[in-house]
Amino acid sequence: MHTTLIVIYTDRLQECTDFYTSVGLPLQIEQHGNGPEHYATELGTTLFELYPTSERRPATGSLRLGFRIPDHAVARELPPGRHLLTDPDGRTVALEIIKETTRRTA
């Protein structure tokens, strides 16, 4: 069994997008048909999405997320190791920043 989808609904879409991008998630803007613009990225086999709230979709409440990210992907000034951060909506985000000695090239 694998997690394949994580969707967070937020009143602070741009702030959350900026936060998750700064910790290494390469979010891209998307829109499907007449649906709302939102941000998404694939993390291995998991699709991670940030959506704006609506009447039908209130803000996602308490949630704790964890990510293991190579140091070169993180825009923040954080050294390798474990860090607990809080996103703009107050969710705890546990980061494990991995020091990579060689960077892969495409």
mmCIF file of C-alpha atoms in Angstrom:
data_model
loop_
_atom_site.group_PDB
_atom_site.id
_atom_site.type_symbol
_atom_site.label_atom_id
_atom_site.label_comp_id
_atom_site.label_asym_id
_atom_site.label_seq_id
_atom_site.Cartn_x
_atom_site.Cartn_y
_atom_site.Cartn_z
ATOM 1 C CA MET A 1 0.000 0.000 0.000
ATOM 2 C CA HIS A 2 1.236 3.514 -0.840
ATOM 3 C CA THR A 3 -0.080 7.000 -0.233
ATOM 4 C CA THR A 4 -0.959 8.437 -3.642
ATOM 5 C CA LEU A 5 -2.654 11.760 -2.869
ATOM 6 C CA ILE A 6 -2.422 14.528 -0.268
ATOM 7 C CA VAL A 7 -4.684 17.563 -0.738
ATOM 8 C CA ILE A 8 -4.551 20.584 1.550
ATOM 9 C CA TYR A 9 -7.292 23.215 1.353
ATOM 10 C CA THR A 10 -6.161 26.649 2.503
ATOM 11 C CA ASP A 11 -7.337 30.251 2.826
ATOM 12 C CA ARG A 12 -3.693 31.259 2.328
ATOM 13 C CA LEU A 13 -2.947 29.626 -1.016
ATOM 14 C CA GLN A 14 -0.088 31.899 -2.101
ATOM 15 C CA GLU A 15 1.551 31.947 1.332
ATOM 16 C CA CYS A 16 1.373 28.147 1.605
ATOM 17 C CA THR A 17 2.672 27.768 -1.946
ATOM 18 C CA ASP A 18 5.622 30.021 -1.124
ATOM 19 C CA PHE A 19 6.296 28.088 2.099
ATOM 20 C CA TYR A 20 6.222 24.608 0.539
ATOM 21 C CA THR A 21 8.291 25.802 -2.424
ATOM 22 C CA SER A 22 10.888 27.230 -0.014
ATOM 23 C CA VAL A 23 11.288 23.841 1.669
ATOM 24 C CA GLY A 24 11.938 22.078 -1.631
ATOM 25 C CA LEU A 25 8.583 21.081 -3.130
ATOM 26 C CA PRO A 26 8.560 22.062 -6.828
ATOM 27 C CA LEU A 27 4.922 23.186 -6.994
ATOM 28 C CA GLN A 28 3.398 24.070 -10.358
ATOM 29 C CA ILE A 29 0.129 25.887 -10.992
ATOM 30 C CA GLU A 30 -2.646 23.740 -12.476
ATOM 31 C CA GLN A 31 -6.305 23.993 -13.387
ATOM 32 C CA HIS A 32 -8.600 21.199 -14.534
ATOM 33 C CA GLY A 33 -11.576 22.288 -16.634
ATOM 34 C CA ASN A 34 -13.619 24.870 -14.737
ATOM 35 C CA GLY A 35 -12.039 23.937 -11.405
ATOM 36 C CA PRO A 36 -10.002 26.374 -9.328
ATOM 37 C CA GLU A 37 -6.362 27.154 -9.961
ATOM 38 C CA HIS A 38 -4.255 25.202 -7.507
ATOM 39 C CA TYR A 39 -0.670 24.034 -7.042
ATOM 40 C CA ALA A 40 0.635 20.489 -7.346
ATOM 41 C CA THR A 41 3.763 18.367 -7.458
ATOM 42 C CA GLU A 42 4.570 14.687 -7.614
ATOM 43 C CA LEU A 43 6.624 13.377 -4.702
ATOM 44 C CA GLY A 44 7.600 9.894 -5.805
ATOM 45 C CA THR A 45 4.271 8.087 -6.112
ATOM 46 C CA THR A 46 2.349 10.744 -4.158
ATOM 47 C CA LEU A 47 0.559 13.728 -5.688
ATOM 48 C CA PHE A 48 0.710 16.706 -3.283
ATOM 49 C CA GLU A 49 -1.792 19.511 -3.960
ATOM 50 C CA LEU A 50 -2.697 22.875 -2.448
ATOM 51 C CA TYR A 51 -6.224 24.091 -3.214
ATOM 52 C CA PRO A 52 -8.056 27.264 -2.243
ATOM 53 C CA THR A 53 -10.941 26.811 0.163
ATOM 54 C CA SER A 54 -14.546 27.080 -0.975
ATOM 55 C CA GLU A 55 -18.011 26.653 0.532
ATOM 56 C CA ARG A 56 -17.800 22.940 -0.223
ATOM 57 C CA ARG A 57 -14.157 22.556 0.813
ATOM 58 C CA PRO A 58 -13.248 24.273 4.102
ATOM 59 C CA ALA A 59 -9.643 24.672 5.204
ATOM 60 C CA THR A 60 -7.807 21.492 6.138
ATOM 61 C CA GLY A 61 -7.361 21.398 9.903
ATOM 62 C CA SER A 62 -4.566 19.990 12.017
ATOM 63 C CA LEU A 63 -2.098 17.955 10.062
ATOM 64 C CA ARG A 64 1.519 16.976 10.520
ATOM 65 C CA LEU A 65 3.572 16.336 7.398
ATOM 66 C CA GLY A 66 7.097 15.019 7.002
ATOM 67 C CA PHE A 67 9.470 15.303 4.047
ATOM 68 C CA ARG A 68 13.001 14.070 3.365
ATOM 69 C CA ILE A 69 14.608 16.543 0.974
ATOM 70 C CA PRO A 70 18.110 16.923 -0.507
ATOM 71 C CA ASP A 71 19.907 20.035 0.743
ATOM 72 C CA HIS A 72 20.288 21.566 -2.729
ATOM 73 C CA ALA A 73 16.472 21.640 -3.184
ATOM 74 C CA VAL A 74 15.787 23.770 -0.091
ATOM 75 C CA ALA A 75 15.614 27.532 -0.675
ATOM 76 C CA ARG A 76 15.692 28.351 3.058
ATOM 77 C CA GLU A 77 18.917 28.696 5.018
ATOM 78 C CA LEU A 78 18.624 25.383 6.838
ATOM 79 C CA PRO A 79 21.545 23.044 7.490
ATOM 80 C CA PRO A 80 21.308 19.294 6.931
ATOM 81 C CA GLY A 81 19.449 17.550 9.736
ATOM 82 C CA ARG A 82 15.960 17.524 11.196
ATOM 83 C CA HIS A 83 13.829 20.630 11.503
ATOM 84 C CA LEU A 84 10.281 21.313 12.703
ATOM 85 C CA LEU A 85 8.599 24.182 10.882
ATOM 86 C CA THR A 86 5.082 25.587 10.809
ATOM 87 C CA ASP A 87 3.294 26.407 7.564
ATOM 88 C CA PRO A 88 1.213 29.608 7.212
ATOM 89 C CA ASP A 89 -1.919 27.739 8.362
ATOM 90 C CA GLY A 90 -0.223 26.415 11.516
ATOM 91 C CA ARG A 91 0.452 22.854 10.340
ATOM 92 C CA THR A 92 3.629 21.190 11.604
ATOM 93 C CA VAL A 93 6.075 20.251 8.858
ATOM 94 C CA ALA A 94 8.966 17.974 9.802
ATOM 95 C CA LEU A 95 11.881 18.267 7.401
ATOM 96 C CA GLU A 96 14.821 15.950 7.172
ATOM 97 C CA ILE A 97 17.384 17.695 5.007
ATOM 98 C CA ILE A 98 19.869 15.270 3.511
ATOM 99 C CA LYS A 99 23.379 16.396 2.590
ATOM 100 C CA GLU A 100 24.116 15.225 -0.940
ATOM 101 C CA THR A 101 27.782 15.026 -1.848
ATOM 102 C CA THR A 102 27.103 14.910 -5.575
ATOM 103 C CA ARG A 103 24.258 16.589 -7.335
ATOM 104 C CA ARG A 104 22.496 14.629 -10.046
ATOM 105 C CA THR A 105 22.251 16.230 -13.457
ATOM 106 C CA ALA A 106 19.495 15.636 -15.967
#
